[in-house]
N, CA, C and O of each residue as an XYZ file, in Angstrom:
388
protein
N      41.979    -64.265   -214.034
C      42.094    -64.635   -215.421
C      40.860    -65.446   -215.815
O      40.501    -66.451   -215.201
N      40.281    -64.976   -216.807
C      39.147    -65.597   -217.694
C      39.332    -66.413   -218.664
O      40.094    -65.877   -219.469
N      38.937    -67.726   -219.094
C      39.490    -68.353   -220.135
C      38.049    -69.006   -220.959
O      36.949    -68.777   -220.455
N      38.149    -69.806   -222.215
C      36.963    -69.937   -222.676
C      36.814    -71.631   -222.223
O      37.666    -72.519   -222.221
N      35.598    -71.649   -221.912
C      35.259    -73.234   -220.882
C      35.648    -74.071   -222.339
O      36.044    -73.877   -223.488
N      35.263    -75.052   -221.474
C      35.398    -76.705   -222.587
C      35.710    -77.671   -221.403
O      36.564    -77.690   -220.516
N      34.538    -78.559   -221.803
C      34.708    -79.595   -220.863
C      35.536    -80.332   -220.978
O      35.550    -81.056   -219.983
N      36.576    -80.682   -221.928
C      37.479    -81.831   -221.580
C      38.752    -80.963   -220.807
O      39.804    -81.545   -220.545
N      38.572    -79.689   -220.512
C      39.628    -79.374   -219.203
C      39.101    -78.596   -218.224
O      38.468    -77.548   -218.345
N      39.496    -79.350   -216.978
C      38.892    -78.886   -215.896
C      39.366    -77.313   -215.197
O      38.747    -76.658   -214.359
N      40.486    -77.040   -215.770
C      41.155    -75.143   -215.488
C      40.399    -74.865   -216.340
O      40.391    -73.636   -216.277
N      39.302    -75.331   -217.627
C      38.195    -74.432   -218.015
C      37.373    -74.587   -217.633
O      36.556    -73.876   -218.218
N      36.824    -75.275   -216.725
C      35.079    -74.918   -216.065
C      35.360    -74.718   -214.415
O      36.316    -75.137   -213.763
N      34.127    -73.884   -213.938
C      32.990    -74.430   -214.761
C      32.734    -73.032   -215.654
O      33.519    -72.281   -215.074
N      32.037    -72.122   -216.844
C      31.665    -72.141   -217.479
C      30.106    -70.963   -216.435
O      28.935    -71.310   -216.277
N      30.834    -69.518   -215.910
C      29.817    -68.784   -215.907
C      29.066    -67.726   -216.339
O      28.319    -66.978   -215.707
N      29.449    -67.769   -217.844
C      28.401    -66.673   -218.544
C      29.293    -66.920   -220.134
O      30.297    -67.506   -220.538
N      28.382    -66.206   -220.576
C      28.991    -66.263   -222.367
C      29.183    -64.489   -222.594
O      28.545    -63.467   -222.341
N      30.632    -64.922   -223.304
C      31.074    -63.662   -224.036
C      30.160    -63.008   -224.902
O      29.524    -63.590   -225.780
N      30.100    -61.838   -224.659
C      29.620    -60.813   -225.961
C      30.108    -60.211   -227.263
O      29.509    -59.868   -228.281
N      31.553    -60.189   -226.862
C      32.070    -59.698   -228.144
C      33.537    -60.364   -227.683
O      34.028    -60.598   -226.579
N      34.066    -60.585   -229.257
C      35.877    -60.436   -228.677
C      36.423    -59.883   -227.967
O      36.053    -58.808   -227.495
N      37.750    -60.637   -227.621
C      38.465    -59.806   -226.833
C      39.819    -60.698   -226.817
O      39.822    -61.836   -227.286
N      40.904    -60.135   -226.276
C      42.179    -60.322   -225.951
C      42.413    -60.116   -224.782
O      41.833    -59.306   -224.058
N      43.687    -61.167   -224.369
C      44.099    -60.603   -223.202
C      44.351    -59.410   -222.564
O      45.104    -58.663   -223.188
N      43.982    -59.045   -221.603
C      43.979    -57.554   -221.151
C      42.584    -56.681   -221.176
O      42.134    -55.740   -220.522
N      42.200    -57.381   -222.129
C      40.737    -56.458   -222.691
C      39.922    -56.786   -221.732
O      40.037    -57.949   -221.344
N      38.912    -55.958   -221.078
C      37.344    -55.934   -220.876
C      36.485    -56.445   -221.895
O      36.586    -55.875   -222.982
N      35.819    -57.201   -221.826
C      34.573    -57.517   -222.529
C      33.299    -57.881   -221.771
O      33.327    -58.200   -220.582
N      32.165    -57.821   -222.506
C      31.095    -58.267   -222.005
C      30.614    -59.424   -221.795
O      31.383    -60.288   -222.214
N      29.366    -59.976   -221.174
C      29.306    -61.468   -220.718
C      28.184    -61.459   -219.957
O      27.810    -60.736   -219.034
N      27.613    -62.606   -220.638
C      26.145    -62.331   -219.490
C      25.716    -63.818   -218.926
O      25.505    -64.851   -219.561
N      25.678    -63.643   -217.952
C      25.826    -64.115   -216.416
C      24.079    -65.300   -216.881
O      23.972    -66.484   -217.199
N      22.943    -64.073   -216.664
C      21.391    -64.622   -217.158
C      21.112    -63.726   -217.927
O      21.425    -62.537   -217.879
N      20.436    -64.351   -218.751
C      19.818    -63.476   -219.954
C      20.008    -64.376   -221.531
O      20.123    -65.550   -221.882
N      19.952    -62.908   -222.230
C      20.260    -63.555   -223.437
C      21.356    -63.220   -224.281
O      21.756    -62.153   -224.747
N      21.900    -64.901   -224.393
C      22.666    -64.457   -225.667
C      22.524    -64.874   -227.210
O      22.088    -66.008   -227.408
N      22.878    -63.999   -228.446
C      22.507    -63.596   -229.392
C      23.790    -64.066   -229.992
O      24.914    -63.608   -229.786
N      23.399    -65.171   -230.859
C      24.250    -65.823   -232.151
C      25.899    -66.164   -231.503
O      26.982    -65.677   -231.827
N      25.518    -67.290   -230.384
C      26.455    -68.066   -229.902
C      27.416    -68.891   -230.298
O      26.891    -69.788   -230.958
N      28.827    -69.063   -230.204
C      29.606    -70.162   -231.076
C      28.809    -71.200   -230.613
O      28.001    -71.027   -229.700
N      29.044    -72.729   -231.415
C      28.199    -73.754   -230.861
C      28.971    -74.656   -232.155
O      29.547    -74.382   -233.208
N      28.614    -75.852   -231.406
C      28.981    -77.362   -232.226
C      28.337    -77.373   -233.546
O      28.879    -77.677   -234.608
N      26.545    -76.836   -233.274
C      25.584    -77.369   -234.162
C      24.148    -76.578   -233.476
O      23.911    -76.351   -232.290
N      23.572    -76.361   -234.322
C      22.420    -75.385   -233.803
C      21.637    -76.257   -232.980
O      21.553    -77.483   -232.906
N      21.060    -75.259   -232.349
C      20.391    -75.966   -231.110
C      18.712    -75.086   -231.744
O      18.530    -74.224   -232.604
N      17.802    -75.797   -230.858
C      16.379    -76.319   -231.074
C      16.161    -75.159   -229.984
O      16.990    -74.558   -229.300
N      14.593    -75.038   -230.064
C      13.692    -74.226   -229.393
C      13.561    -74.590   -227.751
O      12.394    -74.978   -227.694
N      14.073    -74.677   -226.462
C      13.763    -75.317   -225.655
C      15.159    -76.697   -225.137
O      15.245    -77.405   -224.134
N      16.050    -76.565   -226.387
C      17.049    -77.345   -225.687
C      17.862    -76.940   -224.880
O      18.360    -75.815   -224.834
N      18.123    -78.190   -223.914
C      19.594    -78.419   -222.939
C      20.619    -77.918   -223.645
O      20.876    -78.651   -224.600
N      21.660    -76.496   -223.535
C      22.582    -75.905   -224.007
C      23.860    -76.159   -222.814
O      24.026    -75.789   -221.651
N      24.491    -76.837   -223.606
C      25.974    -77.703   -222.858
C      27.177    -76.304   -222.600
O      27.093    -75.092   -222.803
N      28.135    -77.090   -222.126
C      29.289    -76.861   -222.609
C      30.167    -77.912   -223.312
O      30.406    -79.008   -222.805
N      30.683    -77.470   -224.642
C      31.545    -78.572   -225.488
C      32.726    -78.835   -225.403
O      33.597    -78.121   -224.906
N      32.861    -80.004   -225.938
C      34.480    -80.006   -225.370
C      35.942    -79.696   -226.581
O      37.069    -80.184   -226.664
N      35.070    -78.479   -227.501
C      35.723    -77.506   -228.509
C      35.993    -76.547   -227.624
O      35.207    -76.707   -226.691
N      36.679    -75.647   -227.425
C      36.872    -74.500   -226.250
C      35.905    -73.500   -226.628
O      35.638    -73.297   -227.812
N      35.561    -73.094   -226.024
C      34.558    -71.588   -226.428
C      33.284    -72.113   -226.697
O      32.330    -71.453   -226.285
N      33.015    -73.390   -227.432
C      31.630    -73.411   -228.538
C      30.742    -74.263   -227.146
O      31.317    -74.956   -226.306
N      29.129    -73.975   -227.186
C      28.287    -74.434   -227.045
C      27.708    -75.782   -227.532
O      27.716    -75.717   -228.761
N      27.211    -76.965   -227.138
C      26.431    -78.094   -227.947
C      25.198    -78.325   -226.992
O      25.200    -78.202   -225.768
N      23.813    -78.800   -228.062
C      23.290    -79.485   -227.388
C      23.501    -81.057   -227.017
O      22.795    -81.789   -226.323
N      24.164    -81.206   -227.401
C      24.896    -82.768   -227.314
C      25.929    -82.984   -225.945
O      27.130    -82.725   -226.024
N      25.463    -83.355   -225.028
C      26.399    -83.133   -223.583
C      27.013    -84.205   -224.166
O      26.629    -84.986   -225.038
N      28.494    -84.077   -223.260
C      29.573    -85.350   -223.801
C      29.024    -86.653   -222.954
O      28.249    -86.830   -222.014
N      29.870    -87.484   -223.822
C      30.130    -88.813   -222.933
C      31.557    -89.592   -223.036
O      31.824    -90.792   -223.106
N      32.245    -88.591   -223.019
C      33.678    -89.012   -222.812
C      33.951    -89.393   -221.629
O      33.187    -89.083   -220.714
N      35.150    -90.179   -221.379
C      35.582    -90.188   -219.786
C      36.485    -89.400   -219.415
O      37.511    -89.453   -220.092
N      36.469    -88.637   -218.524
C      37.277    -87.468   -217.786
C      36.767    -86.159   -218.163
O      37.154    -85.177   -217.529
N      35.750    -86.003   -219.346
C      35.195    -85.192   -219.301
C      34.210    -84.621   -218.444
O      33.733    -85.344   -217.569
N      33.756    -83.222   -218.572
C      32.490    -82.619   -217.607
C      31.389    -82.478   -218.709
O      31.435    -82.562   -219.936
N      30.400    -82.236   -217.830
C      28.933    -81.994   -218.462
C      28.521    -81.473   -217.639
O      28.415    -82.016   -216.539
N      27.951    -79.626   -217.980
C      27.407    -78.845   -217.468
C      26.256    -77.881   -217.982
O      26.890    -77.334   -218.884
N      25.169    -77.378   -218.019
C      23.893    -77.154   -218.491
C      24.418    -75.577   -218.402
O      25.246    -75.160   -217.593
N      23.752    -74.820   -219.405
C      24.363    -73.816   -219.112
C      23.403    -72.634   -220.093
O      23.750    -71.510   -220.457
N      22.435    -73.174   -220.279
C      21.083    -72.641   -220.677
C      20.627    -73.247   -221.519
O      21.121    -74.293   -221.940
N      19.457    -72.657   -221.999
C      18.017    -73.210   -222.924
C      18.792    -73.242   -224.496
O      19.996    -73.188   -224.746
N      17.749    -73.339   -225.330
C      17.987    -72.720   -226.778
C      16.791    -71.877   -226.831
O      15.999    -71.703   -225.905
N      16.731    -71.283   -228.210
C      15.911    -69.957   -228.086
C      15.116    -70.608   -229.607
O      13.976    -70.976   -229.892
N      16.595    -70.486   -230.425
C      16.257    -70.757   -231.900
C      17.807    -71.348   -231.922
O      18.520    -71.729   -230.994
N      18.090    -71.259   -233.605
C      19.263    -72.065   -233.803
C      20.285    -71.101   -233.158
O      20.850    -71.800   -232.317
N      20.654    -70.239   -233.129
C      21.453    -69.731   -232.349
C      21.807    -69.101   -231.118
O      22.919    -68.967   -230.608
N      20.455    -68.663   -230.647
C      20.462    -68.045   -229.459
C      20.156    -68.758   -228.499
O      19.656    -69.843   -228.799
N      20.348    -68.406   -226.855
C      20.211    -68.922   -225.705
C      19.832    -68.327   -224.625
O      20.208    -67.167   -224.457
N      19.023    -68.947   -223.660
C      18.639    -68.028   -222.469
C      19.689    -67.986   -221.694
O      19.571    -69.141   -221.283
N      20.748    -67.547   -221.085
C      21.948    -67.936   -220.278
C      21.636    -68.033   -218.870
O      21.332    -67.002   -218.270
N      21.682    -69.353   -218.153
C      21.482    -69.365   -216.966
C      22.382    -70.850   -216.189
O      21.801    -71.870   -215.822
N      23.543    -70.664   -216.110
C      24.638    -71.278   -215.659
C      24.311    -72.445   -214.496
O      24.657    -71.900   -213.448
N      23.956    -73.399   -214.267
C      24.153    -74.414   -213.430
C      25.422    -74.870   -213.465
O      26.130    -75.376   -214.335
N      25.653    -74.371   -211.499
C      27.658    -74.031   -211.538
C      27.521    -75.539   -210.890
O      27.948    -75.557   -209.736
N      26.967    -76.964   -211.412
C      27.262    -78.384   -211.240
C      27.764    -78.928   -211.878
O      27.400    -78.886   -213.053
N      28.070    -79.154   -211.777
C      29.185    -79.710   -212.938
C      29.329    -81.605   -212.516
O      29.513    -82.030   -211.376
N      29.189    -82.441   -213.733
C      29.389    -83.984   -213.265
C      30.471    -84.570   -214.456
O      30.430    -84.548   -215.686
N      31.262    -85.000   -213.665
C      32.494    -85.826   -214.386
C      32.235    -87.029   -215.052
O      31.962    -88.052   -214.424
N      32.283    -87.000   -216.002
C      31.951    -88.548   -216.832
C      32.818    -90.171   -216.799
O      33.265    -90.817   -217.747
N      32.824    -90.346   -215.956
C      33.830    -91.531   -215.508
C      34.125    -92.725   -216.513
O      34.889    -93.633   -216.185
């Protein structure tokens, strides 16, 4: 079972690739592992060259890593432009105490 990450729960990360298109339970969909992805959910657009998080909205992207406590913070590619991303998953993940 596949679910959409978010760092404030840990049965959602860590967080290894971004969806391509919708989908439902049961469904196949696409997802890319490295590479690129093209007009990403996200908190807030991200910059040319930024640290691309995982948020702790389910599904959405931030460049803004949390600083909650019990939350995670995990890197999970570049930015491209405001929406896009290079996808390249650092499966580290650090707990915010």
């Amino acid at each position: 079972r596949i679910l959409e990450a978010q760092a404030s729960d840990i049965t959602r990360m860590p967080c290894f690739g971004i969806a391509t298109e919708a989908g439902s339970q049961g469904n196949t969909i696409g997802v890319v592992s490295i590479g690129i992805a093209r007009n990403v959910q996200r908190d807030e657009d991200f910059g040319y060259d930024d640290s691309v998080f995982v948020s702790v909205n389910k599904g959405k992207l931030t460049k803004t890593p949390t600083e909650s406590a019990g939350t995670f913070v995990q890197v999970v590619g570049r930015g491209i432009n405001s929406s896009d991303i290079t996808v390249s998953p650092d499966m580290t993940m650090v707990e915010i105490a």
